[in-house]
C-alpha positions as MATLAB code, in Angstrom:
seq = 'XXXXXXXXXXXXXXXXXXXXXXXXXXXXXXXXXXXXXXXXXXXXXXXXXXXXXXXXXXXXXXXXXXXXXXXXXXXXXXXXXXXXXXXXXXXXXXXXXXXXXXXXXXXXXXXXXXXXXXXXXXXXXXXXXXXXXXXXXXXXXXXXXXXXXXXXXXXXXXXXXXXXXXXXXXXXXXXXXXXXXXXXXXXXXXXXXXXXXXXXXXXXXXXXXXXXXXXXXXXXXXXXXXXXXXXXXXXXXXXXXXXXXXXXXXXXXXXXXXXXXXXXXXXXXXXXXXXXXXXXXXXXXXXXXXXXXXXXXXXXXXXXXXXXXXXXXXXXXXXXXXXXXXXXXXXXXXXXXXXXXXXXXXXXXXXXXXXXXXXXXXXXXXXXXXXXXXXXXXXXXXXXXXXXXXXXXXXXXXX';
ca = [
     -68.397  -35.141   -0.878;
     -69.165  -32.938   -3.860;
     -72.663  -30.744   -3.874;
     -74.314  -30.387   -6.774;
     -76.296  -27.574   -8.297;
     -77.312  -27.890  -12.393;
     -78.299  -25.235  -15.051;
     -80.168  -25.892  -18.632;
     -78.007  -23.545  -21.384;
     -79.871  -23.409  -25.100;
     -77.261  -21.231  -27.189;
     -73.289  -20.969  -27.767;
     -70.783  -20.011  -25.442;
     -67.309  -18.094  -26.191;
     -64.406  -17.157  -24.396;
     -64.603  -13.569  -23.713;
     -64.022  -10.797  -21.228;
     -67.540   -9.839  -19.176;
     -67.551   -6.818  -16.625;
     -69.926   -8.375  -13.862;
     -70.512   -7.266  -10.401;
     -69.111   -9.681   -7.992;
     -70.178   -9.565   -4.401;
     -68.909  -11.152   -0.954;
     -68.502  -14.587   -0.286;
     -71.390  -16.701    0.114;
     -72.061  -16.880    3.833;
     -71.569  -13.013    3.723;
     -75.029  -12.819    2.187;
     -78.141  -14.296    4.580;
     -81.916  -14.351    4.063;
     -83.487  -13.498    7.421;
     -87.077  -14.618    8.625;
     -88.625  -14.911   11.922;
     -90.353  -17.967   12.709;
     -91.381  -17.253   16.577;
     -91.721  -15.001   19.541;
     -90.365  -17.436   21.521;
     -86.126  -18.082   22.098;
     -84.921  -20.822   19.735;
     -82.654  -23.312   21.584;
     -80.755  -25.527   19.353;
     -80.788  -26.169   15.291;
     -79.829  -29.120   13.091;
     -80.404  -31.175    9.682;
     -80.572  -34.869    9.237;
     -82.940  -36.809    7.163;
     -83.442  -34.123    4.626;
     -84.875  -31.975    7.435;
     -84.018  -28.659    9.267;
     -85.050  -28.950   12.818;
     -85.083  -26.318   15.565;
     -85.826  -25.661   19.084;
     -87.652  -23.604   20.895;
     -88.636  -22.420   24.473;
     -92.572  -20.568   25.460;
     -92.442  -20.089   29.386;
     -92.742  -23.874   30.132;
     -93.813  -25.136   27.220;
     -91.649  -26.137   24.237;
     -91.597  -26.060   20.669;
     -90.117  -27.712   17.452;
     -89.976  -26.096   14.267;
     -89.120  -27.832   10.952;
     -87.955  -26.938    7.422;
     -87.520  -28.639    4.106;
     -85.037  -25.493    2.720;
     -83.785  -23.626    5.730;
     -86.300  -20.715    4.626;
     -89.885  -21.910    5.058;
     -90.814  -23.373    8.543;
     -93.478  -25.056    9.982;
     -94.409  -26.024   14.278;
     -94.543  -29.495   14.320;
     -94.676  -30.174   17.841;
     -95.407  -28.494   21.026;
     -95.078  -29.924   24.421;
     -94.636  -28.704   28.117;
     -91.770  -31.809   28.506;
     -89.873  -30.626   25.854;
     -89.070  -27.533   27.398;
     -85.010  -26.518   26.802;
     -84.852  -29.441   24.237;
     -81.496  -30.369   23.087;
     -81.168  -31.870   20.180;
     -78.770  -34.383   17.785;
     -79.270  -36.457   14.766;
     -77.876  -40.094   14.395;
     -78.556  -43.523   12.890;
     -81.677  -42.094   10.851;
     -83.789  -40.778   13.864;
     -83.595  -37.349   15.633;
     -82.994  -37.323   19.696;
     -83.612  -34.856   22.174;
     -83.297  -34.310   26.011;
     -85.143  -31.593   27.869;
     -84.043  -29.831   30.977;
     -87.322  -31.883   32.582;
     -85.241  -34.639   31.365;
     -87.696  -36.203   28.721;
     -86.291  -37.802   25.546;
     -88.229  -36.890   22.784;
     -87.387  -38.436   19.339;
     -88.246  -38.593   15.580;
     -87.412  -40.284   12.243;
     -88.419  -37.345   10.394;
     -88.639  -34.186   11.945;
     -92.243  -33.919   11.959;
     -93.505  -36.888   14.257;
     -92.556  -36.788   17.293;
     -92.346  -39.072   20.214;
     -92.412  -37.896   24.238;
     -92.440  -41.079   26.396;
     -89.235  -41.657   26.774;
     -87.957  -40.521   30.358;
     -85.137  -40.848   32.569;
     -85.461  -42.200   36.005;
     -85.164  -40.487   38.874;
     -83.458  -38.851   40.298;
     -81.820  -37.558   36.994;
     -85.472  -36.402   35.666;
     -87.388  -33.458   36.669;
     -90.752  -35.510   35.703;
     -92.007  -32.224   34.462;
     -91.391  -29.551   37.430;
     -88.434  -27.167   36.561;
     -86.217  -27.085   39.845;
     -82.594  -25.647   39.755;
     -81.478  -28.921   41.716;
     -81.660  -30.163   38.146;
     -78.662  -29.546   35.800;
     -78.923  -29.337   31.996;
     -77.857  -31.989   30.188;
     -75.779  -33.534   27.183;
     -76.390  -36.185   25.148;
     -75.249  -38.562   22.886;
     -75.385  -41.862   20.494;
     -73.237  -44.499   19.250;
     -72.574  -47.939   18.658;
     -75.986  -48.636   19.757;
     -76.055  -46.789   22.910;
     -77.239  -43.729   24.405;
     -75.276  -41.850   26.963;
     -76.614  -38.884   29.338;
     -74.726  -36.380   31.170;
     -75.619  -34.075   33.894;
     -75.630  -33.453   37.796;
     -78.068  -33.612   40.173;
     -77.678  -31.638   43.464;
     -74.612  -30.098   41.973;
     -73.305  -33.660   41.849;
     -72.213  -35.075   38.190;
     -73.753  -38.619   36.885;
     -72.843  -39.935   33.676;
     -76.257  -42.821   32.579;
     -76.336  -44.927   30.025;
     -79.387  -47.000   27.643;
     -79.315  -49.220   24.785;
     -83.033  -48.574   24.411;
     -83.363  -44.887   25.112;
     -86.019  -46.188   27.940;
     -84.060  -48.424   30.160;
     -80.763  -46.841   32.185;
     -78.114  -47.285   34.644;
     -75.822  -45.590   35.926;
     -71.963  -45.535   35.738;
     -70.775  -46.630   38.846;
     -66.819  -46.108   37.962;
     -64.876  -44.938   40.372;
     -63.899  -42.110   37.629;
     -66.924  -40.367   37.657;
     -68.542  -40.287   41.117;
     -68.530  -37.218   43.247;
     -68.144  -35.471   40.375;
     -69.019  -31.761   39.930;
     -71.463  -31.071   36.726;
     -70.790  -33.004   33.553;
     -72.489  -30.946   31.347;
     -70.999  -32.028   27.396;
     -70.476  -35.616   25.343;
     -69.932  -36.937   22.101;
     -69.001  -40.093   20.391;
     -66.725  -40.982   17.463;
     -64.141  -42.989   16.716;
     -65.766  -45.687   18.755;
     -65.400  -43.333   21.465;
     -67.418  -40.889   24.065;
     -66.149  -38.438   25.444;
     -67.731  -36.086   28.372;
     -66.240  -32.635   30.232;
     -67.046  -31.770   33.280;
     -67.815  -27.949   33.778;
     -66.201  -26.889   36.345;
     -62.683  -29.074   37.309;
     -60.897  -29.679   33.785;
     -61.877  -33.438   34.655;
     -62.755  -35.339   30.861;
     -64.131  -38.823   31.322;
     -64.094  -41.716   28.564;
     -66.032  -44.200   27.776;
     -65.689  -47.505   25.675;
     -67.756  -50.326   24.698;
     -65.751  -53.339   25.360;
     -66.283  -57.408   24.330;
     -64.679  -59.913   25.924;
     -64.902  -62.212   24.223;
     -64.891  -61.290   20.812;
     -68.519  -61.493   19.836;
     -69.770  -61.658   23.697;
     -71.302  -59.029   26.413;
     -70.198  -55.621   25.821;
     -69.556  -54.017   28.845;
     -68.438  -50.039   29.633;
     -64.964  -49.039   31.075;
     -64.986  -45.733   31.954;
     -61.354  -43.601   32.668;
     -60.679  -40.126   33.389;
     -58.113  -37.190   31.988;
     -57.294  -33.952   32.504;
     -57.613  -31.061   29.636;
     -56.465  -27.719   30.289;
     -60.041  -26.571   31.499;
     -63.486  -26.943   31.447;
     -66.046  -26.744   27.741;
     -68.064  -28.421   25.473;
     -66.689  -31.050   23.200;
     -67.625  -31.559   19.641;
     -67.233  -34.372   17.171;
     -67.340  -34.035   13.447;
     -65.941  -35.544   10.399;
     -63.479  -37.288   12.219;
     -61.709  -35.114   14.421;
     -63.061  -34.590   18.641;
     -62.937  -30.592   19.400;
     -62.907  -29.256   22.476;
     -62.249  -25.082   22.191;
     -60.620  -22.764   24.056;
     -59.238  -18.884   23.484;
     -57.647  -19.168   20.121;
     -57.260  -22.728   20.168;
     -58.614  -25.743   19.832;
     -58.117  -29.182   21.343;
     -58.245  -32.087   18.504;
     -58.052  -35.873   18.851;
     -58.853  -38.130   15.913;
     -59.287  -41.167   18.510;
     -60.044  -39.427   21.909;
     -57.042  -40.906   23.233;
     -54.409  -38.497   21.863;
     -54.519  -34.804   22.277;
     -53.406  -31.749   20.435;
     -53.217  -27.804   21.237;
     -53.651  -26.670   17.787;
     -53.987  -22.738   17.106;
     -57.438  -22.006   15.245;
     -55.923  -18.843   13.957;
     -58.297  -16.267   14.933;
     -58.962  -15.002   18.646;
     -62.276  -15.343   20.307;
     -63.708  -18.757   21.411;
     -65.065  -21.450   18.983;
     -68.889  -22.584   20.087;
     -71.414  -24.893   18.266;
     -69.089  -26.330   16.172;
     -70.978  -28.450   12.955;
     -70.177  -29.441    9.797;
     -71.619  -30.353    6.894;
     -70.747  -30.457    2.879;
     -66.835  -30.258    3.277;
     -67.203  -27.451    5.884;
     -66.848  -27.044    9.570;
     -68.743  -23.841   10.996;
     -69.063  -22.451   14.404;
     -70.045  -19.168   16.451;
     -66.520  -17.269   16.690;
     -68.200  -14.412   19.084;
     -70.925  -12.812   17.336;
     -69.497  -13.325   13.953;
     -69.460  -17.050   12.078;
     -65.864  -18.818   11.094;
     -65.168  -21.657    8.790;
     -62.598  -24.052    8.333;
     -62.257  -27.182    5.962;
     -59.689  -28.869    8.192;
     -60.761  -28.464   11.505;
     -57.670  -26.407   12.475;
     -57.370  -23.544   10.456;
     -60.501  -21.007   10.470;
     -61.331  -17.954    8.977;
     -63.462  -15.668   10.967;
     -66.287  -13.239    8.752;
     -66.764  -10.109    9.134;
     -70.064   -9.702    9.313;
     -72.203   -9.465   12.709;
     -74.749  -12.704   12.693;
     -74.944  -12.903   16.554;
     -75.907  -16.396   16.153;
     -76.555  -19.550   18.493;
     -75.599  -22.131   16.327;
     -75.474  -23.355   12.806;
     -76.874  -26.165   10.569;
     -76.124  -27.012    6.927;
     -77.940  -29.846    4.634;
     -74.483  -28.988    2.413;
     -76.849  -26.620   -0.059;
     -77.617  -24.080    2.134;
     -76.228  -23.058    6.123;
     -79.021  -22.188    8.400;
     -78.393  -20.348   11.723;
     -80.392  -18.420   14.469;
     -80.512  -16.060   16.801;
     -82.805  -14.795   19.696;
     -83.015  -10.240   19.494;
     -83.725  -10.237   23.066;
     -82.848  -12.136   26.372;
     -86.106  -11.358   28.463;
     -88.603  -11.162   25.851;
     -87.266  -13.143   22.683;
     -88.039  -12.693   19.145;
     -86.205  -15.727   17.072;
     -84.972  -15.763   13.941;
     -83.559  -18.078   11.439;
     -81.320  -16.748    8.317;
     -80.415  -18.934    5.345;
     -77.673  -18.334    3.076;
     -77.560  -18.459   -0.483;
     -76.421  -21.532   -1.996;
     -73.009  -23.059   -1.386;
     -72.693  -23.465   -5.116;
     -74.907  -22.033   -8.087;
     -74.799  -21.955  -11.613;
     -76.446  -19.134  -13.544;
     -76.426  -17.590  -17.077;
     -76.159  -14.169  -18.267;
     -79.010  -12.654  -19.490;
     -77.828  -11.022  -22.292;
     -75.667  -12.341  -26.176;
     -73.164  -13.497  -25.645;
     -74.288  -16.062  -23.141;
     -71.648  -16.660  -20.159;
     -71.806  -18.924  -17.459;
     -71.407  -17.666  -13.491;
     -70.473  -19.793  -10.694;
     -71.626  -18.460   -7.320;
     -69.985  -19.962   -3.663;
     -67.157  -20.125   -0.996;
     -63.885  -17.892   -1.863;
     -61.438  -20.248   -1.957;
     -62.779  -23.134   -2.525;
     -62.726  -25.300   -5.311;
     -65.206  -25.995   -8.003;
     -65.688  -27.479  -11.141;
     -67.885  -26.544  -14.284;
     -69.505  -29.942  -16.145;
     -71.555  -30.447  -19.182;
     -73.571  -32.803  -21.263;
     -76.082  -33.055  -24.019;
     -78.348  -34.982  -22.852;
     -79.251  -36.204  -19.338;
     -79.794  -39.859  -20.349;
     -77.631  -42.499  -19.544;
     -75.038  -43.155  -17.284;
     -71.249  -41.313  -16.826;
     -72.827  -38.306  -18.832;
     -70.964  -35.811  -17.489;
     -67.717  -34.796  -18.639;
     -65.286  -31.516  -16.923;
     -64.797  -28.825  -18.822;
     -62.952  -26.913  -16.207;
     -61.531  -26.783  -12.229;
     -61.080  -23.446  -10.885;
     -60.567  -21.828   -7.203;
     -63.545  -19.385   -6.966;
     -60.846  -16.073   -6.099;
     -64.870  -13.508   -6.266;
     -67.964  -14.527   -6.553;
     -69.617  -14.702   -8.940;
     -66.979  -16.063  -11.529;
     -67.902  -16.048  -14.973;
     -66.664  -19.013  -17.097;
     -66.803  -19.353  -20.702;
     -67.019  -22.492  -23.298;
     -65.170  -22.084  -26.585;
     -65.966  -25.578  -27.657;
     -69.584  -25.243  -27.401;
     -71.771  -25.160  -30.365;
     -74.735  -23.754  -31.103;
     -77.169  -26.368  -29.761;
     -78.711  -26.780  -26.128;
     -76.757  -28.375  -23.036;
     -76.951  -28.741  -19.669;
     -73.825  -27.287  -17.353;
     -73.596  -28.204  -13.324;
     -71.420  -26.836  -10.679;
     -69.511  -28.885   -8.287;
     -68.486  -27.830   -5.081;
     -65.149  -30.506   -4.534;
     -64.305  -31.514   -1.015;
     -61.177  -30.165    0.117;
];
């Protein structure tokens, strides 16, 4: 995936030598608003949207953003409270800890009548009897964790409206199930409190006919959350992380820094996560690098311009806030003769500088250079270029 971010030059450029002030890397630099008194929950992008949760006493809220900076409400409901939320196939889903699916195809409309039955709904009532839930989506299915009375129940829909519940041997009796994803044609849930995984396939027999669900359980080391992205099913631990690329096989892989990996996302080339209360990065899944600076965030999102994070200042009486970091790449210009072009982004990643006349036509673009950003900003120079007016982009290449 390569992002995208384009400049308009009119003059020459040379080769030269320019003393500029560099700075830290990108995601060391943050833009910080607060959109609500109340404590955000959860935050995501899909369908060109930013979208993020929020809890009011018993009511909840969803905010929504364009950019990551400028945010709107766009729904407020007393069902929605402790939303949890994911995006997939075009539409956003979320389950509240009243157990209400809400959904959306664009962030700003929202729908609340979906419900689960009972007993694994609250119908609106909090009640600690009720445990939170996890959700996921794939090959046209929904599946639900959770527990009720302390005791685990994995449910499944093809509508989001109509469920049932797995009756597999596997997973009754269970203590709370609290996490799932799916990839690789695969979910996979963890139970919280017995190192017990569960998973879950869609199978057709014959080719073409019924699908029906066959449900087996493993053992991991202990109990988390499990993530999928770009491929690869994480489930962390202290310094490590556990990686399958089918669900099936299983990996103890060191991450490379110490504390715990949490909310693990990715987006434009870039897996991010809460690493304590600082963020880490990685662009493999199993090697991170941990930043220094203190976010104390909850979780992160990223349309692959810009990452988007939050955080809550206080646990009784919650102020939330979202910060935005600067571009993942940007061009500028110096503002002085010679002219000189900067790139702005990740330290050590890898970018390249384009350029073309005119913005007409197809294959216009041709690469004047490829360079691994070492400070930010870099300043590149063009010794070919003549004295007429151009348009340069930078490209943010996928690792």
């Amino acid at each position: 995936m390569k992002i995208i971010r384009l400049l308009f030059v009119l003059g020459m450029l040379f080769f030269s030598c320019l003393a500029i002030t560099t700075r830290a890397d990108i995601l060391e630099h943050w833009t910080t608003s607060q959109i609500s008194t109340n404590s955000i929950n959860d935050i995501l992008y899909g369908g060109n949207r930013f979208v993020a949760t929020a809890t009011y006493y018993d009511e909840g809220l969803i905010y929504s953003s364009a950019d990551g900076l400028h945010w709107s409400l766009s729904a407020l409901d007393n069902s929605s409270w402790g939303l949890q939320m994911f995006y997939a196939d075009g539409q956003f889903t979320g389950i509240s800890s009243f157990g209400i699916i809400v959904t959306s195809t664009n962030g700003d409309d929202w729908m609340f009548n979906h419900n689960l039955p009972s007993p694994y709904a609250n119908r609106g009532i909090y009640s600690s009897t009720i445990g939170s839930y996890g959700i996921a989506h794939g090959n046209d299915t929904y599946v639900v964790v959770g527990d009720t009375n302390g005791v685990g129940y994995i449910i499944t829909s093809s509508d989001g409206t109509n469920w049932s519940r797995v009756t597999s041997v596997a997973v009754q009796n269970r203590a709370h199930i609290g996490s799932v994803a799916y990839g690789s044609g695969v979910f996979i849930a963890l139970g919280d409190n017995d190192g017990c995984a569960y998973r879950g396939v869609i199978q057709t027999l014959p080719p073409g006919g019924p699908g029906s669900f066959v449900w087996t359980s493993f053992s991991i080391p202990t109990n988390n959350q499990v993530f999928y992205n770009s491929g690869l099913f994480m489930v962390a631990y202290q310094g490590t992380n556990l990686i399958s690329n089918d669900g099936y096989n299983w990996t103890l892989i060191p991450t490379g820094i110490t504390n715990k990996l949490q909310n693990i996302t990715y987006a434009g080339g870039l897996f991010m996560a809460n690493s304590g209360p600082c963020m880490a990065t990685s662009t493999d899944g199993t090697n991170w690098f941990q930043y220094s600076e203190y976010l104390y965030g909850h979780g992160f999102a990223s349309d692959g311009i810009r990452v988007a994070g939050y955080y809550n200042d206080n646990a009784l009486t919650p102020n939330a806030f979202i910060y935005t970091s600067d571009p993942l790449v940007d061009v500028g210009i110096t503002n002085s003769a010679p002219l000189y072009i900067t790139v702005s982004g990740l330290i050590g990643r890898n970018y390249q500088i384009q350029s073309t006349d005119n913005l007409l036509g197809q294959n216009i673009w041709r690469t004047n250079t490829t360079l691994q950003l070492t400070n930010t900003p870099c300043v590149w120079t063009n010794s070919t270029a003549t004295n007429s007016q151009g348009f340069y982009r930078g490209v943010l290449l996928s690792p």
